[in-house]
Structures are given as C-alpha cells and as structure tokens.
Tab-separated table of C-alpha atoms in Angstrom:
chain	number	residue	atom	x	y	z
A	1	UNK	CA	110.867	91.797	88.232
A	2	UNK	CA	113.680	91.564	85.649
A	3	UNK	CA	112.745	92.784	82.210
A	4	UNK	CA	113.006	90.087	79.499
A	5	UNK	CA	115.524	91.017	76.801
A	6	UNK	CA	114.230	92.551	73.599
A	7	UNK	CA	114.589	90.469	70.462
A	8	UNK	CA	114.274	91.279	66.777
A	9	UNK	CA	110.779	90.658	65.458
A	10	UNK	CA	110.345	87.578	63.281
A	11	UNK	CA	107.640	88.766	60.876
A	12	UNK	CA	107.081	85.276	59.481
A	13	UNK	CA	106.344	83.977	62.979
A	14	UNK	CA	104.050	86.896	63.732
A	15	UNK	CA	102.227	86.355	60.438
A	16	UNK	CA	101.590	82.768	61.479
A	17	UNK	CA	99.595	83.954	64.506
A	18	UNK	CA	97.694	86.626	62.603
A	19	UNK	CA	99.622	89.750	63.600
A	20	UNK	CA	101.318	90.868	60.394
A	21	UNK	CA	99.373	91.401	57.206
A	22	UNK	CA	95.954	92.023	58.798
A	23	UNK	CA	95.197	88.312	58.553
A	24	UNK	CA	92.133	88.459	60.804
A	25	UNK	CA	88.649	88.702	59.318
A	26	UNK	CA	86.652	91.703	60.534
A	27	UNK	CA	83.430	89.704	60.295
A	28	UNK	CA	84.725	87.142	62.791
A	29	UNK	CA	84.534	89.640	65.646
A	30	UNK	CA	80.883	90.509	65.137
A	31	UNK	CA	79.987	93.886	63.554
A	32	UNK	CA	78.024	95.093	66.580
A	33	UNK	CA	81.156	94.808	68.710
A	34	UNK	CA	83.390	96.832	66.400
A	35	UNK	CA	84.694	99.977	68.136
A	36	UNK	CA	87.226	101.082	65.519
A	37	UNK	CA	87.944	99.826	61.994
A	38	UNK	CA	91.499	101.163	62.057
A	39	UNK	CA	93.806	98.304	61.065
A	40	UNK	CA	97.173	98.124	62.744
A	41	UNK	CA	100.277	95.983	62.748
A	42	UNK	CA	100.312	94.695	66.320
A	43	UNK	CA	104.095	94.957	66.401
A	44	UNK	CA	103.526	98.736	66.397
A	45	UNK	CA	101.550	98.304	69.627
A	46	UNK	CA	104.413	96.472	71.322
A	47	UNK	CA	103.665	92.907	70.261
A	48	UNK	CA	106.682	90.689	69.700
A	49	UNK	CA	108.184	87.224	70.177
A	50	UNK	CA	107.848	87.360	73.982
A	51	UNK	CA	104.057	87.310	73.561
A	52	UNK	CA	103.863	85.373	70.275
A	53	UNK	CA	105.757	82.457	71.832
A	54	UNK	CA	102.951	82.104	74.392
A	55	UNK	CA	100.198	81.476	71.836
A	56	UNK	CA	101.763	79.363	69.080
A	57	UNK	CA	99.739	76.310	70.152
A	58	UNK	CA	96.470	78.185	70.661
A	59	UNK	CA	93.302	77.159	68.762
A	60	UNK	CA	92.663	78.790	65.396
A	61	UNK	CA	89.667	80.730	66.712
A	62	UNK	CA	91.843	82.746	69.124
A	63	UNK	CA	93.520	86.060	68.304
A	64	UNK	CA	95.884	88.313	70.282
A	65	UNK	CA	95.058	91.876	71.233
A	66	UNK	CA	96.012	94.593	73.686
A	67	UNK	CA	93.676	95.889	76.383
A	68	UNK	CA	92.775	99.523	75.734
A	69	UNK	CA	90.256	99.960	78.520
A	70	UNK	CA	88.534	97.852	81.173
A	71	UNK	CA	84.843	98.479	81.856
A	72	UNK	CA	83.866	95.800	84.334
A	73	UNK	CA	82.305	92.919	82.419
A	74	UNK	CA	83.573	94.266	79.107
A	75	UNK	CA	86.907	95.447	77.739
A	76	UNK	CA	88.061	97.282	74.644
A	77	UNK	CA	90.814	95.263	72.977
A	78	UNK	CA	92.947	96.420	70.069
A	79	UNK	CA	93.409	93.597	67.560
A	80	UNK	CA	94.955	93.572	64.104
A	81	UNK	CA	91.689	94.728	62.512
A	82	UNK	CA	90.817	97.458	65.000
A	83	UNK	CA	89.325	97.880	68.455
A	84	UNK	CA	86.753	95.332	69.567
A	85	UNK	CA	84.496	95.241	72.630
A	86	UNK	CA	84.905	91.812	74.233
A	87	UNK	CA	83.211	90.128	77.171
A	88	UNK	CA	85.387	89.532	80.230
A	89	UNK	CA	84.639	86.361	82.225
A	90	UNK	CA	84.584	86.627	85.988
A	91	UNK	CA	87.956	84.938	86.454
A	92	UNK	CA	89.663	87.713	84.435
A	93	UNK	CA	87.908	90.733	85.971
A	94	UNK	CA	89.886	90.821	89.214
A	95	UNK	CA	93.398	92.172	88.679
A	96	UNK	CA	94.475	90.830	92.087
A	97	UNK	CA	93.766	87.292	90.847
A	98	UNK	CA	95.679	87.648	87.603
A	99	UNK	CA	92.896	89.402	85.715
A	100	UNK	CA	93.395	91.823	82.857
A	101	UNK	CA	94.502	95.455	83.187
A	102	UNK	CA	95.161	98.203	80.664
A	103	UNK	CA	98.267	97.379	78.641
A	104	UNK	CA	97.877	93.617	78.937
A	105	UNK	CA	98.143	91.372	75.905
A	106	UNK	CA	95.267	88.907	75.915
A	107	UNK	CA	93.936	86.063	73.822
A	108	UNK	CA	90.369	86.538	72.568
A	109	UNK	CA	87.999	83.800	71.424
A	110	UNK	CA	86.342	84.680	68.120
A	111	UNK	CA	82.564	84.634	67.743
A	112	UNK	CA	79.424	86.804	67.545
A	113	UNK	CA	80.213	87.754	71.144
A	114	UNK	CA	84.031	87.736	71.444
A	115	UNK	CA	85.263	86.626	74.859
A	116	UNK	CA	88.601	87.254	76.548
A	117	UNK	CA	90.182	83.829	76.953
A	118	UNK	CA	93.367	84.462	78.942
A	119	UNK	CA	95.963	87.068	79.877
A	120	UNK	CA	99.445	86.573	78.469
A	121	UNK	CA	102.443	86.690	80.790
A	122	UNK	CA	103.644	90.278	81.310
A	123	UNK	CA	107.024	91.741	80.463
A	124	UNK	CA	106.680	94.453	83.109
A	125	UNK	CA	104.003	95.689	85.489
A	126	UNK	CA	103.522	98.790	87.625
A	127	UNK	CA	101.969	98.017	90.990
A	128	UNK	CA	100.990	99.729	94.200
A	129	UNK	CA	99.270	98.728	97.422
A	130	UNK	CA	95.551	99.407	97.435
A	131	UNK	CA	94.156	101.782	100.044
A	132	UNK	CA	92.713	100.445	103.280
A	133	UNK	CA	93.746	98.285	106.210
A	134	UNK	CA	93.770	95.106	104.114
A	135	UNK	CA	96.182	96.367	101.488
A	136	UNK	CA	96.416	94.260	98.358
A	137	UNK	CA	98.382	94.436	95.157
A	138	UNK	CA	96.884	96.791	92.583
A	139	UNK	CA	98.369	96.605	89.094
A	140	UNK	CA	98.384	100.086	87.556
A	141	UNK	CA	99.525	99.187	84.038
A	142	UNK	CA	101.122	96.261	82.229
A	143	UNK	CA	103.874	95.821	79.641
A	144	UNK	CA	105.259	99.336	80.003
A	145	UNK	CA	108.661	100.286	78.570
A	146	UNK	CA	108.939	103.812	79.954
A	147	UNK	CA	107.215	105.828	82.681
A	148	UNK	CA	106.839	109.595	82.600
A	149	UNK	CA	106.832	110.692	86.252
A	150	UNK	CA	105.051	114.042	86.123
A	151	UNK	CA	105.515	116.517	88.978
A	152	UNK	CA	104.643	120.211	89.014
A	153	UNK	CA	107.176	122.886	89.940
A	154	UNK	CA	104.504	124.522	92.089
A	155	UNK	CA	102.943	123.211	95.295
A	156	UNK	CA	102.998	119.719	93.792
A	157	UNK	CA	106.798	119.592	94.129
A	158	UNK	CA	107.841	116.836	96.554
A	159	UNK	CA	111.192	114.980	96.523
A	160	UNK	CA	109.784	112.458	99.019
A	161	UNK	CA	106.887	111.539	96.735
A	162	UNK	CA	109.223	111.271	93.764
A	163	UNK	CA	111.327	108.733	95.673
A	164	UNK	CA	108.243	106.540	96.000
A	165	UNK	CA	107.519	106.776	92.285
A	166	UNK	CA	111.123	105.980	91.370
A	167	UNK	CA	111.140	102.914	93.635
A	168	UNK	CA	107.886	101.703	92.074
A	169	UNK	CA	109.235	102.083	88.536
A	170	UNK	CA	112.543	100.433	89.452
A	171	UNK	CA	110.656	97.419	90.785
A	172	UNK	CA	108.486	97.182	87.659
A	173	UNK	CA	111.267	96.569	85.154
A	174	UNK	CA	110.471	99.732	83.184
A	175	UNK	CA	112.603	102.870	82.820
A	176	UNK	CA	111.748	106.281	84.295
A	177	UNK	CA	111.935	109.842	83.004
A	178	UNK	CA	111.029	112.704	85.356
A	179	UNK	CA	109.128	115.616	83.805
A	180	UNK	CA	108.868	118.735	85.964
A	181	UNK	CA	105.911	120.663	84.590
A	182	UNK	CA	104.867	124.330	84.786
A	183	UNK	CA	108.454	125.551	84.422
A	184	UNK	CA	107.160	128.853	83.061
A	185	UNK	CA	105.448	129.563	86.384
A	186	UNK	CA	108.496	128.762	88.533
A	187	UNK	CA	111.112	131.396	89.303
A	188	UNK	CA	113.667	129.069	90.908
A	189	UNK	CA	113.953	126.034	88.641
A	190	UNK	CA	117.734	125.580	89.243
A	191	UNK	CA	117.209	125.494	93.015
A	192	UNK	CA	114.572	122.790	92.744
A	193	UNK	CA	116.713	120.778	90.361
A	194	UNK	CA	119.534	120.934	92.914
A	195	UNK	CA	117.164	119.604	95.587
A	196	UNK	CA	116.290	116.674	93.355
A	197	UNK	CA	119.863	115.776	92.386
A	198	UNK	CA	120.393	113.211	95.213
A	199	UNK	CA	116.984	111.682	94.483
A	200	UNK	CA	117.395	111.386	90.724
A	201	UNK	CA	120.770	109.705	90.464
A	202	UNK	CA	121.113	108.804	86.774
A	203	UNK	CA	117.386	109.178	86.010
A	204	UNK	CA	116.760	111.707	83.192
A	205	UNK	CA	114.910	114.818	84.364
A	206	UNK	CA	113.574	117.776	82.373
A	207	UNK	CA	111.842	120.996	83.415
A	208	UNK	CA	109.161	121.621	80.796
A	209	UNK	CA	106.101	123.733	80.100
A	210	UNK	CA	104.029	122.702	77.102
A	211	UNK	CA	101.808	125.787	77.504
A	212	UNK	CA	104.673	128.305	77.514
A	213	UNK	CA	106.706	126.199	75.040
A	214	UNK	CA	109.638	125.492	77.365
A	215	UNK	CA	111.337	122.238	76.325
A	216	UNK	CA	107.881	121.255	75.049
A	217	UNK	CA	109.215	118.741	72.530
A	218	UNK	CA	111.498	116.978	75.010
A	219	UNK	CA	108.960	114.257	75.995
A	220	UNK	CA	108.441	113.380	72.333
A	221	UNK	CA	112.111	112.411	72.084
A	222	UNK	CA	111.400	109.525	74.460
A	223	UNK	CA	107.953	108.557	73.128
A	224	UNK	CA	109.179	106.883	69.953
A	225	UNK	CA	107.203	104.542	67.713
A	226	UNK	CA	106.411	101.190	69.303
A	227	UNK	CA	107.358	102.357	72.819
A	228	UNK	CA	104.747	101.984	75.556
A	229	UNK	CA	104.805	104.967	77.915
A	230	UNK	CA	102.787	105.205	81.141
A	231	UNK	CA	102.061	108.641	82.601
A	232	UNK	CA	101.992	108.853	86.414
A	233	UNK	CA	101.637	111.764	88.786
A	234	UNK	CA	99.368	113.407	91.312
A	235	UNK	CA	96.194	115.337	90.508
A	236	UNK	CA	96.940	118.755	89.047
A	237	UNK	CA	100.512	117.889	88.045
A	238	UNK	CA	99.771	118.478	84.371
A	239	UNK	CA	99.408	114.906	83.099
A	240	UNK	CA	96.373	115.575	80.920
A	241	UNK	CA	97.994	118.671	79.420
A	242	UNK	CA	101.066	116.588	78.619
A	243	UNK	CA	98.987	113.796	77.066
A	244	UNK	CA	97.100	116.310	74.918
A	245	UNK	CA	100.420	117.740	73.743
A	246	UNK	CA	101.741	114.296	72.810
A	247	UNK	CA	98.476	113.416	71.064
A	248	UNK	CA	98.359	116.712	69.177
A	249	UNK	CA	94.743	117.233	70.244
A	250	UNK	CA	92.541	117.784	73.284
A	251	UNK	CA	92.214	114.052	73.884
A	252	UNK	CA	91.977	114.440	77.653
A	253	UNK	CA	89.921	116.973	79.583
A	254	UNK	CA	91.909	119.394	81.720
A	255	UNK	CA	90.942	121.398	84.789
A	256	UNK	CA	92.381	124.236	86.813
A	257	UNK	CA	94.072	123.586	90.150
A	258	UNK	CA	93.254	125.154	93.508
A	259	UNK	CA	95.533	128.091	94.131
A	260	UNK	CA	96.049	127.483	97.866
A	261	UNK	CA	97.420	123.939	97.571
A	262	UNK	CA	97.923	123.363	93.826
A	263	UNK	CA	95.660	120.307	93.960
A	264	UNK	CA	93.697	119.435	90.870
A	265	UNK	CA	90.492	117.578	90.189
A	266	UNK	CA	90.661	114.088	88.704
A	267	UNK	CA	90.193	115.035	85.050
A	268	UNK	CA	91.330	111.524	84.070
A	269	UNK	CA	88.842	109.155	85.700
A	270	UNK	CA	89.929	105.849	84.170
A	271	UNK	CA	93.007	104.193	82.743
A	272	UNK	CA	93.181	103.895	78.997
A	273	UNK	CA	95.601	103.174	76.199
A	274	UNK	CA	96.152	105.751	73.443
A	275	UNK	CA	98.328	105.849	70.335
A	276	UNK	CA	100.205	109.052	69.486
A	277	UNK	CA	100.712	110.381	65.942
A	278	UNK	CA	104.385	109.385	66.265
A	279	UNK	CA	103.403	105.761	66.885
A	280	UNK	CA	104.060	105.581	70.630
A	281	UNK	CA	101.555	103.903	72.934
A	282	UNK	CA	100.428	105.970	75.943
A	283	UNK	CA	98.772	104.649	79.085
A	284	UNK	CA	97.176	107.551	80.911
A	285	UNK	CA	96.302	107.090	84.577
A	286	UNK	CA	94.121	109.019	87.032
A	287	UNK	CA	96.002	111.241	89.456
A	288	UNK	CA	97.154	109.523	92.640
A	289	UNK	CA	96.927	111.337	95.963
A	290	UNK	CA	99.185	108.728	97.529
A	291	UNK	CA	101.343	105.848	96.364
A	292	UNK	CA	101.659	103.030	98.866
A	293	UNK	CA	104.497	100.710	97.933
A	294	UNK	CA	103.987	97.118	96.816
A	295	UNK	CA	107.534	96.315	95.767
A	296	UNK	CA	110.484	94.090	96.532
A	297	UNK	CA	113.429	95.466	98.502
A	298	UNK	CA	115.531	95.431	95.304
A	299	UNK	CA	113.353	98.160	93.806
A	300	UNK	CA	113.869	100.344	96.867
A	301	UNK	CA	117.628	99.814	96.819
A	302	UNK	CA	117.758	100.754	93.146
A	303	UNK	CA	115.922	104.011	93.863
A	304	UNK	CA	118.261	104.676	96.812
A	305	UNK	CA	121.384	103.206	95.235
A	306	UNK	CA	123.643	105.762	96.942
A	307	UNK	CA	122.408	104.739	100.403
A	308	UNK	CA	122.304	101.041	99.526
A	309	UNK	CA	125.980	101.202	98.571
A	310	UNK	CA	126.851	102.877	101.864
A	311	UNK	CA	124.703	100.413	103.841
A	312	UNK	CA	126.723	97.521	102.441
A	313	UNK	CA	129.688	98.836	104.465
A	314	UNK	CA	127.795	98.937	107.790
A	315	UNK	CA	129.170	96.698	110.539
A	316	UNK	CA	125.826	94.915	110.995
A	317	UNK	CA	123.913	93.399	108.081
A	318	UNK	CA	120.561	94.393	109.617
A	319	UNK	CA	121.707	97.898	110.564
A	320	UNK	CA	118.776	100.296	110.990
A	321	UNK	CA	121.046	103.340	110.428
A	322	UNK	CA	119.647	104.871	113.605
A	323	UNK	CA	121.883	103.941	116.549
A	324	UNK	CA	124.128	100.937	115.789
A	325	UNK	CA	127.911	101.390	116.034
A	326	UNK	CA	129.875	101.161	112.812
A	327	UNK	CA	127.038	102.550	110.686
A	328	UNK	CA	128.492	103.775	107.370
A	329	UNK	CA	125.284	105.657	106.527
A	330	UNK	CA	125.345	107.759	109.713
A	331	UNK	CA	129.039	108.425	109.171
A	332	UNK	CA	128.255	109.798	105.698
A	333	UNK	CA	125.604	112.079	107.228
A	334	UNK	CA	128.130	113.400	109.744
A	335	UNK	CA	130.569	114.112	106.901
A	336	UNK	CA	127.856	116.049	105.079
A	337	UNK	CA	127.833	113.681	102.100
A	338	UNK	CA	124.115	112.914	102.375
A	339	UNK	CA	121.222	114.577	104.179
A	340	UNK	CA	119.655	113.192	107.324
A	341	UNK	CA	116.222	113.793	105.757
A	342	UNK	CA	116.975	111.445	102.860
A	343	UNK	CA	118.216	108.765	105.249
A	344	UNK	CA	115.066	109.129	107.365
A	345	UNK	CA	112.903	108.694	104.262
A	346	UNK	CA	114.939	105.642	103.252
A	347	UNK	CA	114.501	104.037	106.678
A	348	UNK	CA	110.762	104.795	106.628
A	349	UNK	CA	110.339	103.190	103.209
A	350	UNK	CA	112.419	100.179	104.299
A	351	UNK	CA	109.964	99.641	107.138
A	352	UNK	CA	107.015	100.042	104.764
A	353	UNK	CA	108.491	97.515	102.324
A	354	UNK	CA	109.073	95.051	105.186
A	355	UNK	CA	105.395	95.249	106.171
A	356	UNK	CA	104.370	94.978	102.523
A	357	UNK	CA	106.554	91.892	102.118
A	358	UNK	CA	104.577	90.130	104.839
A	359	UNK	CA	101.315	91.138	103.186
A	360	UNK	CA	102.633	89.960	99.810
A	361	UNK	CA	103.282	86.515	101.268
A	362	UNK	CA	99.747	86.314	102.663
A	363	UNK	CA	98.300	87.725	99.435
A	364	UNK	CA	100.161	85.224	97.245
A	365	UNK	CA	99.205	82.300	99.479
A	366	UNK	CA	95.516	83.261	99.395
A	367	UNK	CA	95.635	83.758	95.632
A	368	UNK	CA	97.182	80.307	95.205
A	369	UNK	CA	94.425	78.846	97.404
A	370	UNK	CA	91.728	80.586	95.343
A	371	UNK	CA	93.232	79.320	92.084
A	372	UNK	CA	93.565	75.805	93.476
A	373	UNK	CA	89.937	75.879	94.602
A	374	UNK	CA	88.812	77.099	91.187
A	375	UNK	CA	90.733	74.311	89.426
A	376	UNK	CA	89.207	71.741	91.801
A	377	UNK	CA	85.666	72.977	91.083
A	378	UNK	CA	86.327	72.928	87.333
A	379	UNK	CA	87.650	69.357	87.551
A	380	UNK	CA	84.553	68.238	89.505
A	381	UNK	CA	82.278	69.913	86.950
A	382	UNK	CA	84.139	68.225	84.079
A	383	UNK	CA	83.765	64.784	85.696
A	384	UNK	CA	80.045	65.355	86.212
A	385	UNK	CA	79.597	66.332	82.580
A	386	UNK	CA	81.513	63.213	81.530
A	387	UNK	CA	79.390	61.005	83.761
A	388	UNK	CA	76.191	62.522	82.437
A	389	UNK	CA	77.311	61.695	78.869
C-alpha cells in the first residue's frame, strides 16, 4: 500500500485530542489497570495528524494509544499517561478481521475497566500468509517506518530468503535496512556481500557484530527518535542480541544456536513494542522459519526491479521467462547480466503471488460478508431494544 505523506505536527490540534501536555487523568483509566506511570508525548511514539484526523469527532471519554502487546482478551496500550491494560472485545481480537496488532493506534473508552473501542486506519502494515492449507493474511506489525532485516553471516545466510523479506517490506510501505550479523565470525564477508549485490539493489546493507563491536553503532543511526522500527529475521539470526544492544540492556533473552545448522530457539515468543533510550520505537518479533508471501505484485516487482525492468521489454506481456520467443529476461541471462538462479526465484515468487492473489480475493470477500453479517445482527439488536423501550 502507498505510504501516506508525512506532515508537520500541529501541536495545538494534538493538544485538543489529549496527546500533548499529558491532558489525560490517570485516575480515569482505573488504578488497578495501570502498567506503567511513565508519561509520554504520544508524538514521540509516532502519533501525528494522520491518526489525529481520525478521532477529532470522537466522544470525550475516548483517548488514543498505541498497542504495546496483545494478550488475547487484553492488551497493553501506551497512552499519554503511561501503559494501561485494556479489555479487547471479540470483534477486535482477530487480526484477520481488522482486529488490533502490535503497533496499531487504537481508541480506548475510559472507565474503571478501559475497553478498546476501535482500531485507527494504518499508515503501513507488514503482512504474511499464515501457515496451513487455508492460508490467510497475518499482520505482523502495524504503522512501521523502517524494518531491520536481520540475517546471520553463518548458516543463516540465504539470498533467496532475503528476497522474500524485501518483497514483503516493499509491499508494506515501509523502508528496509539489511543487517548482516555475526560479522566477527565470518571470514569471507566481502564474498557474501558480492552475492547479495543483485538482491539488494539500492537497499542499505551493513555487516555488523554487536558482540565483537564491528559497526555496532550503525543500526542506531537509523533508529532515530520517533521512528518505528520492526525487527524481522529467522531464529538464531541475532535479533534479540541486536534489540538488547539498541535498548542498552538485556531486555530480551538470548540463546545459543545449534552448531550444525545455525538454527536458534525462539527466545522471543511474542510481539511487543519497546522504546529505546534514543527515543525510537522498536517492534520485536519472534523468529520466522518461513515467510509465505501475502503481497501485491507491485511489491514483488519493487524487490526485483532489475528483472521487472527487463520483463517490460519482453515480446509478450504475460511472458513466463521460460520458453517464449523474444524474452528480454532470458536474453539478459545469456549475456551474463543476471543469473539464472535469480530469474528462477523470481518466476517462483510470481507464481506464489498469483496464487496468493486468488486467496486474497476470497479472503476479502469472506471478511466483507462477516462484517456485513455483524452489522445486520447489531441493527436487529438495536431495533429490538428500541421496541422494548
């Protein structure tokens, strides 16, 4: 989806909705629900006019906050007066039906038992297809500005997997930075960087090692105040070590990896939102063993922009780049300009996206039917209440 343009913050407008100046009363949230008393200017958490414009006509007993963590029927939400545990109604628990995920901005109804009222429209969202035969959209994180794609320079190294991550980020509307970890344990960093060159394009990439202090401060240059950064990568890639480095403490548990395949245990077991000492917002995610695509074709073409440009010159619009005459992609392979392996991966992902597109259509139709049914039931219930009065 296209990312909405950034605009300068209008502090007077934000003050009007209780964001600037700590205008919200701590007592209104209920003392037994208070998780943290740390007051914060919500603009520092990424709040701005894009979200404020959505709530200007909301009732006075509603306040905006950002989802820190989802725990089934309850969520931790960061409001202007600190973190609050709020109840999550059934309609907002299922992310596939527009429910809340970590990083979302939500509207909360004040009271002794605060309740999440609705999810505000997202600026960006990272998605993937859920596992299983009936794949569905799974939103990984919402309202992300930047994604750290973490990949180890050991057995975790995989250009093919990185292509999937880059396509996912391109489709989300966020920006990507590739961080190759464990550089101190790798004796051929330049060779691996050369292998990634066709995959990366213009995407920034850095070989780092926060343990051996190799380019350890490089990630901090991107994680500036007010920026929301999601951390993605496979198990054992070094995500938790990176998060601890950015947080300046052992915020996340770490574990050793298996020597024979460099796979790690899932030391991060849930998604959560953290705030670094520099003021950046981090969304840490559990390691992913696989990343099935749930993207539009535009995201794939952006990740493979070199091949997409060549494909535009093919004789046939629906060229598969396998056997058709006049294929500009195959001609580039024969000239040695691109590798056959990269083309094969591109074709494979094109086929995957085509299948996903069909599932997306079915998924969106069923979601619309569920929402329509819910609205119908609510209307019937409202009429019955009116008749009873």
